[in-house]
Coordinates of C-alpha atoms in Angstrom, one line a residue:
Chain W
X4 CA 0.4 0.8 0.1
X5 CA 2.9 2.8 0.6
X6 CA 2.8 3.0 -3.6
X7 CA -1.6 2.6 -3.9
X8 CA -2.3 3.7 -0.8
X9 CA -3.5 7.4 -2.4
X10 CA -6.2 5.4 -5.1
X11 CA -6.8 2.2 -2.9
X12 CA -8.8 1.1 0.4
X13 CA -8.3 -2.8 1.8
X14 CA -10.5 -4.6 3.4
X15 CA -9.0 -7.9 5.6
X16 CA -11.1 -11.0 6.0
X17 CA -10.8 -12.2 9.9
X18 CA -11.7 -15.6 9.5
X19 CA -9.0 -16.7 11.6
X20 CA -10.3 -19.6 15.3
X21 CA -7.1 -17.9 17.0
X22 CA -8.5 -14.7 18.8
X23 CA -5.7 -13.3 19.3
X24 CA -3.9 -14.7 16.3
X25 CA -6.0 -12.3 14.2
X26 CA -4.9 -9.9 12.4
X27 CA -4.8 -6.1 13.9
X28 CA -5.8 -5.3 10.0
X29 CA -9.4 -6.6 9.7
X30 CA -12.0 -5.6 9.1
X31 CA -15.1 -8.1 9.6
X32 CA -14.4 -10.6 11.4
X33 CA -16.3 -14.2 10.3
X34 CA -18.0 -15.2 13.7
X35 CA -20.6 -17.3 13.5
X36 CA -19.5 -21.5 14.6
X37 CA -19.2 -22.7 11.0
X38 CA -16.4 -20.1 10.3
X39 CA -15.1 -20.4 13.1
X40 CA -14.8 -24.2 12.9
X41 CA -14.2 -24.2 9.6
X42 CA -13.2 -20.8 8.3
X43 CA -14.1 -18.9 5.7
X44 CA -11.9 -20.2 1.8
X45 CA -12.3 -18.2 -1.5
X46 CA -15.7 -18.3 -2.3
X47 CA -17.2 -17.7 1.1
X48 CA -14.3 -15.1 2.2
X49 CA -14.8 -12.9 -0.9
X50 CA -18.6 -13.3 -0.6
X51 CA -18.3 -12.2 2.9
X52 CA -15.5 -9.3 2.5
X53 CA -18.3 -7.8 -1.4
X54 CA -21.7 -8.5 0.3
X55 CA -20.1 -6.1 3.7
X56 CA -19.4 -3.2 1.6
X57 CA -22.5 -3.8 0.0
X58 CA -24.6 -3.6 2.9
X59 CA -22.8 -1.3 4.4
X60 CA -22.9 0.4 0.9
X61 CA -20.0 1.8 0.0
X62 CA -20.0 -0.4 -2.7
X63 CA -20.2 1.7 -5.8
X64 CA -17.1 4.0 -4.2
X65 CA -14.6 1.9 -6.4
X66 CA -14.8 1.2 -9.1
X67 CA -13.0 -1.7 -9.1
X68 CA -11.9 -4.8 -6.0
X69 CA -9.0 -6.8 -6.5
X70 CA -9.2 -10.1 -4.3
X71 CA -6.5 -11.3 -3.1
X72 CA -6.2 -14.8 -0.2
X73 CA -3.5 -14.1 1.5
X74 CA -1.5 -15.8 0.1
X75 CA 0.3 -13.9 -3.1
X76 CA 2.6 -12.0 -3.1
X77 CA 3.5 -9.6 -5.6
X78 CA 7.0 -7.8 -7.4
X79 CA 7.9 -4.6 -6.5
X80 CA 6.5 -1.8 -7.1
X81 CA 2.8 -0.2 -8.4
X82 CA 0.4 -3.2 -8.4
X83 CA -3.0 -1.3 -8.7
X84 CA -2.1 1.4 -11.3
X85 CA -1.4 -1.1 -14.2
X86 CA -4.1 -3.4 -13.8
X87 CA -6.8 -0.2 -13.5
X88 CA -4.8 1.4 -16.7
X89 CA -6.0 -2.2 -18.4
X90 CA -9.5 -1.8 -17.6
X91 CA -9.1 1.7 -18.9
X92 CA -8.2 0.7 -22.6
X93 CA -10.4 -2.5 -22.2
X94 CA -13.7 -1.3 -21.6
X95 CA -15.0 -5.1 -22.0
X96 CA -12.4 -6.7 -19.8
X97 CA -15.1 -7.6 -16.4
X98 CA -12.1 -9.3 -14.8
X99 CA -8.4 -8.9 -15.3
X100 CA -4.9 -10.7 -13.3
X101 CA -1.9 -10.1 -13.6
X102 CA 0.8 -12.5 -14.4
X103 CA 2.6 -15.1 -12.8
X104 CA 6.4 -16.2 -13.8
X105 CA 5.5 -19.4 -12.7
X106 CA 2.4 -20.0 -15.5
X107 CA 3.1 -20.9 -19.4
X108 CA 0.6 -18.4 -20.3
X109 CA 3.3 -15.7 -20.1
X110 CA 4.4 -16.2 -23.5
X111 CA 1.2 -15.9 -25.5
X112 CA 1.0 -12.2 -24.1
X113 CA 3.1 -9.5 -24.9
X114 CA 5.9 -7.1 -22.9
X115 CA 3.3 -5.9 -20.3
X116 CA 0.1 -6.5 -22.9
X117 CA -2.6 -7.9 -22.4
X118 CA -4.1 -10.9 -23.4
X119 CA -8.1 -12.4 -22.8
X120 CA -8.6 -16.1 -22.1
X121 CA -10.9 -18.4 -21.3
X122 CA -9.0 -19.4 -18.4
X123 CA -7.6 -17.7 -15.1
X124 CA -6.2 -19.0 -12.2
X125 CA -7.5 -17.7 -9.2
X126 CA -4.4 -16.3 -7.8
X127 CA -5.9 -12.2 -8.1
X128 CA -8.7 -11.5 -9.5
X129 CA -9.2 -7.9 -10.1
X130 CA -13.3 -7.1 -10.6
X131 CA -14.6 -4.6 -12.4
X132 CA -17.7 -2.8 -10.4
X133 CA -20.4 -3.2 -12.7
X134 CA -18.9 -6.9 -13.7
X135 CA -20.1 -7.6 -10.3
X136 CA -23.0 -6.0 -10.9
X137 CA -24.7 -8.0 -13.8
X138 CA -24.0 -10.8 -11.8
X139 CA -24.0 -11.0 -8.1
X140 CA -26.4 -12.2 -6.3
X141 CA -28.0 -8.7 -4.2
X142 CA -31.1 -10.2 -3.1
X143 CA -28.8 -12.9 -1.0
X144 CA -25.5 -10.7 -0.7
X145 CA -24.6 -12.2 1.8
X146 CA -21.8 -15.1 2.5
X147 CA -22.6 -18.3 0.8
X148 CA -24.5 -16.1 -2.0
X149 CA -23.3 -12.3 -3.0
X150 CA -21.1 -13.7 -6.0
X151 CA -19.3 -17.3 -5.8
X152 CA -21.4 -20.2 -4.9
X153 CA -20.3 -21.0 -1.7
X154 CA -21.4 -24.4 -2.2
X155 CA -18.2 -24.7 -3.4
X156 CA -16.2 -24.6 0.0
X157 CA -12.6 -24.8 -1.6
X158 CA -13.6 -23.2 -5.0
X159 CA -12.1 -25.7 -7.1
X160 CA -13.5 -24.3 -10.9
X161 CA -14.8 -21.7 -9.1
X162 CA -13.1 -18.4 -11.4
X163 CA -13.5 -21.2 -14.4
X164 CA -17.8 -20.4 -13.5
X165 CA -16.8 -16.3 -12.9
X166 CA -15.0 -16.6 -16.6
X167 CA -17.8 -18.1 -18.2
X168 CA -20.4 -15.7 -16.1
X169 CA -18.7 -13.7 -17.5
X170 CA -18.1 -14.2 -20.7
X171 CA -22.5 -14.9 -20.9
X172 CA -22.3 -11.3 -20.5
X173 CA -20.5 -10.2 -23.0
X174 CA -17.7 -8.9 -20.5
X175 CA -14.3 -10.3 -20.7
X176 CA -11.5 -11.9 -18.2
X177 CA -7.7 -10.8 -19.3
X178 CA -4.0 -11.3 -17.6
X179 CA -1.7 -8.9 -17.8
X180 CA 1.9 -9.0 -18.3
X181 CA 2.5 -5.6 -16.5
X182 CA 2.2 -6.7 -12.8
X183 CA 3.8 -10.4 -11.3
X184 CA 2.0 -12.2 -9.2
X185 CA 2.9 -14.8 -7.1
X186 CA 1.7 -17.7 -4.6
X187 CA 3.5 -19.4 -2.4
X188 CA 2.5 -21.8 -0.8
X189 CA 5.2 -22.1 2.0
X190 CA 3.0 -21.7 5.1
X191 CA 0.2 -24.1 3.2
X192 CA 3.2 -26.6 3.0
X193 CA 5.1 -26.9 6.3
X194 CA 2.8 -25.0 8.7
X195 CA 0.0 -26.4 8.2
X196 CA -1.4 -27.5 12.2
X197 CA -0.4 -23.4 12.9
X198 CA -3.0 -22.4 10.4
X199 CA -5.3 -25.3 12.2
X200 CA -6.1 -26.4 8.2
X201 CA -5.4 -29.7 6.3
X202 CA -1.8 -30.8 5.3
X203 CA -1.1 -29.6 1.9
X204 CA -2.2 -33.3 -0.3
X205 CA -5.3 -33.6 1.6
X206 CA -6.5 -29.8 1.2
X207 CA -5.8 -30.7 -3.0
X208 CA -7.8 -33.4 -2.6
X209 CA -10.5 -32.4 -1.7
X210 CA -10.4 -29.6 -3.1
X211 CA -10.5 -30.8 -5.8
X212 CA -13.0 -33.5 -4.9
X213 CA -16.0 -30.4 -3.8
X214 CA -15.3 -28.8 -6.4
X215 CA -16.0 -32.1 -8.8
X216 CA -19.1 -32.3 -7.2
X217 CA -20.3 -29.1 -7.0
X218 CA -19.1 -28.9 -10.7
X219 CA -22.1 -32.3 -11.1
X220 CA -24.5 -30.6 -8.7
X221 CA -24.9 -27.3 -10.1
X222 CA -24.9 -27.8 -13.8
X223 CA -24.3 -32.2 -14.9
X224 CA -20.8 -31.5 -16.0
X225 CA -18.8 -34.9 -15.2
X226 CA -15.8 -33.4 -16.0
X227 CA -13.3 -29.9 -16.5
X228 CA -13.7 -30.3 -19.2
X229 CA -16.9 -30.3 -20.3
X230 CA -17.1 -26.5 -18.0
X231 CA -14.5 -25.7 -20.2
X232 CA -15.8 -25.8 -23.2
X233 CA -19.3 -23.9 -21.8
X234 CA -17.4 -21.1 -21.2
X235 CA -14.7 -21.9 -24.4
X236 CA -17.7 -21.6 -26.1
X237 CA -19.4 -17.7 -24.7
X238 CA -15.6 -16.6 -25.5
X239 CA -16.1 -17.6 -29.1
X240 CA -19.6 -15.5 -29.2
X241 CA -17.9 -13.1 -27.6
X242 CA -15.2 -12.1 -30.2
X243 CA -18.5 -12.3 -33.1
X244 CA -19.6 -9.7 -31.0
X245 CA -16.0 -7.6 -31.1
X246 CA -14.3 -8.2 -33.7
X247 CA -12.6 -5.9 -32.9
X248 CA -11.0 -6.9 -30.0
X249 CA -9.5 -9.9 -32.4
X250 CA -5.8 -8.9 -31.7
X251 CA -6.0 -9.6 -27.3
X252 CA -7.8 -12.6 -28.4
X253 CA -5.3 -15.6 -27.6
Chain J
X16 CA -1.8 -47.8 -36.3
X17 CA 1.6 -49.9 -35.3
X18 CA 3.8 -47.3 -34.8
X19 CA 7.6 -47.6 -34.5
X20 CA 10.4 -46.1 -34.0
X21 CA 13.6 -47.2 -35.1
X22 CA 15.1 -47.9 -32.1
X23 CA 11.7 -50.7 -31.7
X24 CA 12.3 -51.4 -35.3
X25 CA 14.5 -50.7 -38.7
X26 CA 15.9 -52.1 -41.0
X27 CA 18.8 -55.3 -41.6
X28 CA 21.3 -52.9 -41.9
X29 CA 21.4 -51.4 -38.8
X30 CA 20.6 -54.9 -37.2
X31 CA 16.9 -54.0 -36.0
X32 CA 15.4 -53.0 -33.9
X33 CA 15.2 -53.8 -29.7
X34 CA 11.4 -55.3 -30.7
X35 CA 12.2 -59.1 -31.2
X36 CA 15.4 -57.9 -33.1
X37 CA 13.3 -57.7 -36.8
X38 CA 14.2 -55.6 -38.9
X39 CA 11.7 -53.4 -41.1
X40 CA 10.9 -56.3 -43.0
X41 CA 10.1 -58.6 -40.5
X42 CA 8.0 -56.9 -38.7
X43 CA 6.3 -55.4 -41.8
X44 CA 5.2 -59.3 -43.3
X45 CA 4.9 -60.8 -39.4
X46 CA 2.2 -57.9 -39.3
X47 CA 1.3 -59.5 -42.7
X48 CA 0.9 -62.2 -42.2
X49 CA -1.3 -62.1 -39.5
X50 CA -3.8 -59.0 -40.1
X51 CA -5.7 -61.1 -41.8
X52 CA -8.4 -58.1 -42.7
X53 CA -6.3 -55.7 -43.8
X54 CA -6.9 -53.5 -40.5
X55 CA -2.6 -52.3 -39.1
X56 CA -1.7 -49.4 -40.9
X57 CA 2.2 -50.0 -40.0
X58 CA 4.0 -46.1 -39.1
X59 CA 7.3 -45.1 -38.2
X60 CA 7.5 -43.0 -35.9
X61 CA 10.3 -40.2 -35.6
X62 CA 12.4 -41.1 -38.5
X63 CA 14.8 -39.2 -39.3
X64 CA 19.0 -38.3 -38.9
X65 CA 20.6 -39.6 -35.7
X66 CA 17.2 -42.0 -35.0
X67 CA 18.9 -44.9 -34.6
X68 CA 21.1 -44.7 -31.7
X69 CA 24.4 -46.6 -34.1
X70 CA 23.7 -43.5 -35.8
X71 CA 25.7 -41.2 -33.0
X72 CA 28.0 -43.9 -31.3
X73 CA 28.7 -44.1 -35.8
X74 CA 29.8 -40.2 -34.9
X75 CA 27.8 -40.0 -37.9
X76 CA 28.4 -36.8 -39.8
X77 CA 24.7 -34.4 -40.5
X78 CA 25.7 -35.9 -44.5
X79 CA 26.2 -39.4 -43.4
X80 CA 23.3 -38.6 -41.0
X81 CA 21.4 -38.0 -43.5
X82 CA 21.9 -40.3 -45.9
X83 CA 21.3 -43.2 -43.5
X84 CA 18.2 -42.2 -42.6
X85 CA 16.7 -42.0 -46.2
X86 CA 18.2 -45.6 -46.3
X87 CA 15.3 -46.3 -43.3
X88 CA 13.2 -44.7 -44.9
X89 CA 13.8 -46.4 -47.8
X90 CA 13.6 -49.9 -46.0
X91 CA 9.6 -48.4 -45.1
X92 CA 8.7 -47.8 -48.8
X93 CA 10.0 -51.2 -49.3
X94 CA 8.3 -53.1 -46.2
X95 CA 4.6 -51.0 -46.3
X96 CA 4.6 -48.7 -44.3
X97 CA 2.3 -46.3 -45.1
X98 CA 3.0 -43.3 -42.4
X99 CA 5.8 -41.7 -41.9
X100 CA 7.3 -39.2 -39.5
X101 CA 9.6 -36.5 -40.3
X102 CA 11.8 -35.8 -36.8
X103 CA 14.8 -34.0 -37.2
X104 CA 15.0 -32.5 -34.7
X105 CA 17.4 -34.2 -33.0
X106 CA 21.4 -33.2 -34.0
X107 CA 24.4 -34.6 -31.1
X108 CA 25.7 -31.5 -32.5
X109 CA 24.1 -28.9 -30.8
X110 CA 20.4 -27.4 -30.9
X111 CA 19.8 -27.2 -34.5
X112 CA 17.3 -24.2 -35.5
X113 CA 13.8 -24.1 -36.8
X114 CA 15.2 -23.1 -40.1
X115 CA 17.1 -26.3 -40.0
X116 CA 15.6 -28.5 -38.7
X117 CA 12.8 -27.6 -41.8
X118 CA 15.4 -27.6 -44.0
X119 CA 15.9 -31.6 -42.7
X120 CA 11.9 -32.5 -42.8
X121 CA 11.8 -30.2 -47.1
X122 CA 14.7 -33.5 -47.8
X123 CA 13.4 -36.3 -46.1
X124 CA 10.3 -35.3 -47.5
X125 CA 11.6 -34.7 -50.7
X126 CA 13.3 -38.0 -50.5
X127 CA 10.5 -40.5 -49.3
X128 CA 7.6 -38.8 -51.7
X129 CA 9.9 -39.6 -55.1
X130 CA 11.3 -42.8 -53.5
X131 CA 7.3 -43.6 -52.7
X132 CA 6.1 -42.5 -56.4
X133 CA 9.3 -45.1 -58.1
X134 CA 8.1 -48.0 -55.7
X135 CA 4.9 -47.3 -56.7
X136 CA 3.6 -47.0 -53.4
X137 CA 1.7 -44.7 -51.7
X138 CA 2.4 -42.6 -47.8
X139 CA 1.3 -40.2 -45.8
X140 CA 3.3 -38.1 -43.8
X141 CA 3.4 -36.9 -40.2
X142 CA 5.4 -33.8 -39.2
X143 CA 6.9 -32.5 -35.7
X144 CA 8.1 -33.5 -32.9
X145 CA 7.3 -33.3 -28.7
X146 CA 10.8 -32.9 -27.2
X147 CA 7.6 -34.5 -23.9
X148 CA 8.6 -30.7 -22.8
X149 CA 4.5 -30.5 -21.7
X150 CA 3.9 -26.8 -23.9
X151 CA 6.8 -27.5 -26.9
X152 CA 5.4 -26.2 -30.0
X153 CA 4.2 -23.0 -29.4
X154 CA 1.2 -21.9 -31.4
X155 CA 3.3 -19.4 -33.2
X156 CA 5.5 -22.4 -33.4
X157 CA 2.5 -24.5 -35.0
X158 CA 1.7 -22.1 -37.3
X159 CA 4.9 -21.0 -38.6
X160 CA 5.5 -24.9 -39.4
X161 CA 2.8 -25.4 -41.1
X162 CA 3.0 -22.5 -42.9
X163 CA 6.6 -23.1 -43.5
X164 CA 5.6 -26.9 -45.0
X165 CA 2.1 -26.4 -47.2
X166 CA 4.3 -24.3 -48.5
X167 CA 7.2 -26.1 -49.9
X168 CA 4.7 -29.0 -50.4
X169 CA 2.0 -27.1 -52.5
X170 CA 5.4 -25.5 -54.0
X171 CA 6.8 -29.4 -55.4
X172 CA 3.4 -30.7 -56.0
X173 CA 4.2 -32.9 -53.4
X174 CA 1.2 -34.4 -51.3
X175 CA 0.8 -32.4 -48.4
X176 CA 1.3 -33.9 -44.3
X177 CA -2.0 -35.9 -42.9
X178 CA -0.1 -35.2 -39.1
X179 CA 1.2 -32.8 -36.7
X180 CA 2.2 -34.1 -33.4
X181 CA 1.1 -31.5 -30.9
X182 CA 1.5 -30.8 -27.5
X183 CA -0.9 -31.7 -25.6
X184 CA 0.0 -31.1 -22.4
X185 CA 0.6 -35.3 -21.9
X186 CA 4.1 -36.0 -20.7
X187 CA 5.0 -39.7 -19.6
X188 CA 7.6 -40.0 -16.3
X189 CA 7.7 -43.2 -14.9
X190 CA 4.6 -44.8 -15.1
X191 CA 2.4 -42.2 -14.9
X192 CA 0.9 -39.3 -16.9
X193 CA 2.7 -36.4 -15.5
X194 CA 1.2 -33.9 -18.4
X195 CA -1.2 -30.6 -17.7
X196 CA -3.8 -32.6 -19.5
X197 CA -5.1 -35.0 -17.0
X198 CA -3.6 -32.4 -13.7
X199 CA -6.6 -30.8 -12.0
X200 CA -3.8 -27.8 -10.9
X201 CA -1.3 -25.9 -12.3
X202 CA 2.0 -27.7 -13.1
X203 CA 4.7 -24.8 -13.1
X204 CA 6.0 -22.9 -15.6
X205 CA 3.8 -24.8 -19.0
X206 CA 0.2 -23.1 -20.0
X207 CA -2.7 -25.2 -18.7
X208 CA -4.3 -28.1 -21.1
X209 CA -7.5 -26.2 -20.9
X210 CA -5.5 -23.2 -23.4
X211 CA -3.3 -24.8 -24.6
X212 CA -5.4 -28.0 -26.2
X213 CA -8.3 -25.7 -28.2
X214 CA -6.1 -23.9 -29.8
X215 CA -3.5 -26.5 -31.2
X216 CA -6.6 -27.6 -32.3
X217 CA -8.1 -24.4 -33.7
X218 CA -4.3 -23.9 -36.0
X219 CA -5.0 -27.6 -37.0
X220 CA -8.6 -27.7 -38.4
X221 CA -6.9 -24.4 -40.0
X222 CA -4.6 -25.7 -42.0
X223 CA -7.0 -29.0 -42.5
X224 CA -4.6 -31.3 -40.6
X225 CA -4.9 -33.9 -37.9
X226 CA -3.3 -33.1 -35.1
X227 CA -1.1 -36.6 -33.4
X228 CA -0.6 -36.3 -29.6
X229 CA 2.4 -38.2 -27.9
X230 CA 2.5 -39.3 -24.9
X231 CA -1.0 -40.7 -23.7
X232 CA 0.5 -43.2 -22.0
X233 CA -1.3 -43.4 -18.7
X234 CA -4.1 -40.8 -18.9
X235 CA -7.2 -41.1 -16.9
X236 CA -10.0 -42.7 -18.4
X237 CA -12.1 -39.2 -18.7
X238 CA -9.5 -38.0 -19.9
X239 CA -9.2 -40.5 -23.1
X240 CA -12.8 -39.8 -22.9
X241 CA -13.0 -36.4 -23.6
X242 CA -10.2 -37.1 -26.6
X243 CA -13.2 -37.6 -29.7
X244 CA -15.3 -34.8 -27.9
X245 CA -12.2 -32.1 -27.1
X246 CA -10.8 -32.7 -31.5
X247 CA -8.4 -35.6 -30.5
X248 CA -7.3 -37.0 -34.2
X249 CA -4.7 -39.6 -33.2
X250 CA -3.6 -40.1 -30.6
X251 CA 0.1 -42.7 -30.1
X252 CA 0.9 -45.3 -26.8
X253 CA 3.9 -47.0 -26.6
X254 CA 4.9 -47.4 -22.8
X255 CA 2.0 -48.1 -21.0
X256 CA 1.5 -51.6 -23.1
X257 CA 5.3 -52.9 -22.0
X258 CA 4.6 -52.5 -19.3
X259 CA 1.1 -53.7 -18.9
X260 CA 2.9 -57.1 -20.5
X261 CA 5.9 -56.5 -17.6
X262 CA 3.4 -56.4 -14.8
X263 CA 1.2 -59.7 -16.1
X264 CA 4.6 -61.6 -16.6
X265 CA 5.5 -60.2 -13.0
X266 CA 2.3 -61.4 -11.1
X267 CA 1.7 -64.8 -13.4
X268 CA 5.5 -65.8 -12.0
X269 CA 4.2 -64.4 -8.5
X270 CA 0.6 -66.6 -8.3
X271 CA 2.6 -69.3 -10.0
X272 CA 4.9 -69.9 -7.4
X273 CA 8.2 -69.0 -9.2
X274 CA 9.2 -65.7 -8.1
X275 CA 12.4 -66.7 -8.4
X276 CA 12.0 -66.5 -12.2
X277 CA 10.3 -62.8 -11.5
X278 CA 13.2 -62.3 -9.4
X279 CA 15.7 -62.0 -12.1
X280 CA 13.2 -60.5 -14.8
X281 CA 13.7 -57.8 -12.3
X282 CA 16.9 -58.0 -11.7
X283 CA 18.0 -57.9 -15.6
X284 CA 15.5 -55.0 -16.1
X285 CA 17.0 -53.4 -13.9
X286 CA 20.2 -53.8 -14.7
X287 CA 20.0 -52.2 -18.1
X288 CA 20.1 -49.1 -16.7
X289 CA 16.6 -48.4 -19.8
X290 CA 14.6 -47.1 -17.2
X291 CA 16.5 -44.1 -16.5
X292 CA 15.5 -41.8 -19.3
X293 CA 11.7 -41.7 -17.9
X294 CA 12.8 -40.9 -14.1
X295 CA 11.8 -37.7 -12.7
X296 CA 14.0 -36.1 -10.4
X297 CA 15.0 -36.8 -6.6
X298 CA 12.7 -40.1 -7.5
X299 CA 11.6 -42.2 -4.6
X300 CA 10.2 -45.0 -6.7
X301 CA 11.6 -49.2 -6.1
X302 CA 14.1 -51.0 -7.9
X303 CA 10.7 -53.1 -8.7
X304 CA 9.0 -50.1 -10.1
X305 CA 11.9 -49.1 -12.2
X306 CA 12.6 -52.7 -13.8
X307 CA 8.8 -52.4 -14.2
X308 CA 9.5 -49.6 -16.5
X309 CA 11.8 -51.4 -18.3
X310 CA 10.5 -54.9 -19.0
X311 CA 9.5 -54.7 -22.6
X312 CA 12.6 -53.2 -23.6
X313 CA 14.2 -56.4 -22.6
X314 CA 11.8 -58.7 -24.2
X315 CA 14.4 -60.2 -26.4
X316 CA 16.9 -60.5 -24.9
X317 CA 18.0 -64.2 -24.6
X318 CA 18.3 -64.6 -21.1
X319 CA 14.8 -63.0 -20.4
X320 CA 13.6 -65.9 -23.0
X321 CA 15.3 -68.1 -21.0
X322 CA 13.3 -66.8 -17.8
X323 CA 10.2 -67.1 -19.9
X324 CA 10.5 -70.9 -20.9
X325 CA 11.6 -72.0 -17.9
X326 CA 8.1 -70.2 -17.0
X327 CA 6.4 -71.5 -19.5
X328 CA 7.9 -74.7 -18.8
X329 CA 5.7 -75.0 -15.3
X330 CA 2.9 -73.0 -16.3
X331 CA 2.4 -76.1 -18.9
X332 CA 1.3 -78.0 -16.2
X333 CA -1.3 -76.1 -16.4
X334 CA -2.1 -75.5 -19.0
X335 CA -1.7 -72.0 -19.1
X336 CA -0.1 -70.9 -21.8
X337 CA 2.4 -67.3 -20.7
X338 CA 2.1 -65.9 -24.8
X339 CA -0.8 -66.1 -24.4
X340 CA -2.1 -64.5 -21.2
X341 CA 0.0 -61.6 -22.0
X342 CA -1.4 -61.0 -25.5
X343 CA -4.7 -61.0 -22.7
X344 CA -2.8 -57.5 -20.5
X345 CA -1.7 -55.7 -23.3
X346 CA -5.0 -56.4 -24.8
X347 CA -6.8 -55.5 -22.4
X348 CA -4.5 -52.7 -21.8
X349 CA -5.3 -52.1 -25.5
X350 CA -8.7 -51.7 -25.2
X351 CA -9.2 -48.9 -22.2
X352 CA -8.3 -46.9 -25.6
X353 CA -9.9 -48.0 -27.9
X354 CA -14.0 -47.8 -25.5
X355 CA -13.2 -44.8 -24.5
X356 CA -11.5 -43.1 -27.9
X357 CA -16.0 -44.6 -29.0
X358 CA -13.5 -47.2 -31.5
X359 CA -15.9 -49.5 -31.2
X360 CA -18.7 -50.9 -28.8

């Protein structure tokens, strides 16, 4: 925030069970039994934060929201300005993600450039407010329903669903090489007991199992490939409708 | 399609390959005799200079290696091979530039077309290489390669290639597929198959060339079942079937109370060191797992044949035919693909 502080506010969702170890920067605390017992994870955590902003009538104060889990690290320098600049330059982008030097996609994007994708990992997603407004559940603005489907607890494939909703509603999802991001899983790998979560391998299995079950129950999709083709269909249609953006298609 | 690499099957000049020590001619004759319905296509996998280890150990230079590769292709065409993979990507003297690889492709392509014409044979071509990197062929590389190859074939009035090897996110290490195709989570440094695959298929379709996936082994049933639906035209499977045969042999030895024979097989295979190229860095695989990975490289070894004969002698009392047992195991492995690719009910 030393770099981008003047153009951003930071909100922290705290869902830890150990009050003594809670973040002193917490904006809101998930204090109900289930959250204390199991935590919130990505989908519920982001829903909780965003819905709190909505319920506190602060949502409209912002043009975009950068969703960050706590194991995300950025390269030095400004994070927000380049991404906001990309949003300004690309009015159809609803979701933009920084790129990682660990991603092969890096080679598909020109240096400091932007390309539109139908598949992006949810490491650090910046969402345009208008995009959220076009798909969010304002009737149930809570940690289960606001933007992501909270029934998918660990969130496998939740970003696929978000991107599908974007293209289905005439918004694009992009990766920008102006900002570099990296997930630091060291804590999950070596300090799972302190975080009071499952060990890495177990968490991974549950993440995939739960996500697959959710895909099946919600969409009748038995494979991630079904979701991919579903999203890719809308992606291709987007460019039929916006041929002027063809140069950003991968 | 039965697709033999030059290590597996090669012409008399190279003393055959490690599969039954067959020469190209012997291999083709065997298939013709046994392919009663004429369903099998014979194909060369990774033909080209230095693709036979003998060309490397003889320290052949480029010219000699190219001539040697041409003689190998000529033997393929003489034997009735119908699909030839032109892959001059190997060079023991350093990584060749793309232009150099393409020049070699063109020279070999032209030679094969001309030789096949002289012999009144019809051959189809496969181009490209996979190198098992996971994402070797970037979209740009693939598009440029196809563009140049088709320009070459059109300019020279040659038939265009039928297949191109494309990376789809498959990669075989040890006895599993570690690429992105089967991985629901990110593989560091690689483009997720979710992105890579549709793009590669789009490019192949735009050039009206069939995509050939290499390293399909060990993919899950779910992934295989998606192949035809995703538009993957053909897939190459190799070590999985060899491993199925090795496992079946070992199991039979143990079931029949002849673990001693199984142990001998494992030891010869382990000593062959042929498993080395398949191992992951810092692998924790046991000696048995390593030996099973390399088992098929020693099926033609006299020591193995003697072990197999001993097992057959032992099993004969119970009317078990070892070869038939092994065939059945390989058939089961093959049928998984046939069924999931919906090639048969």
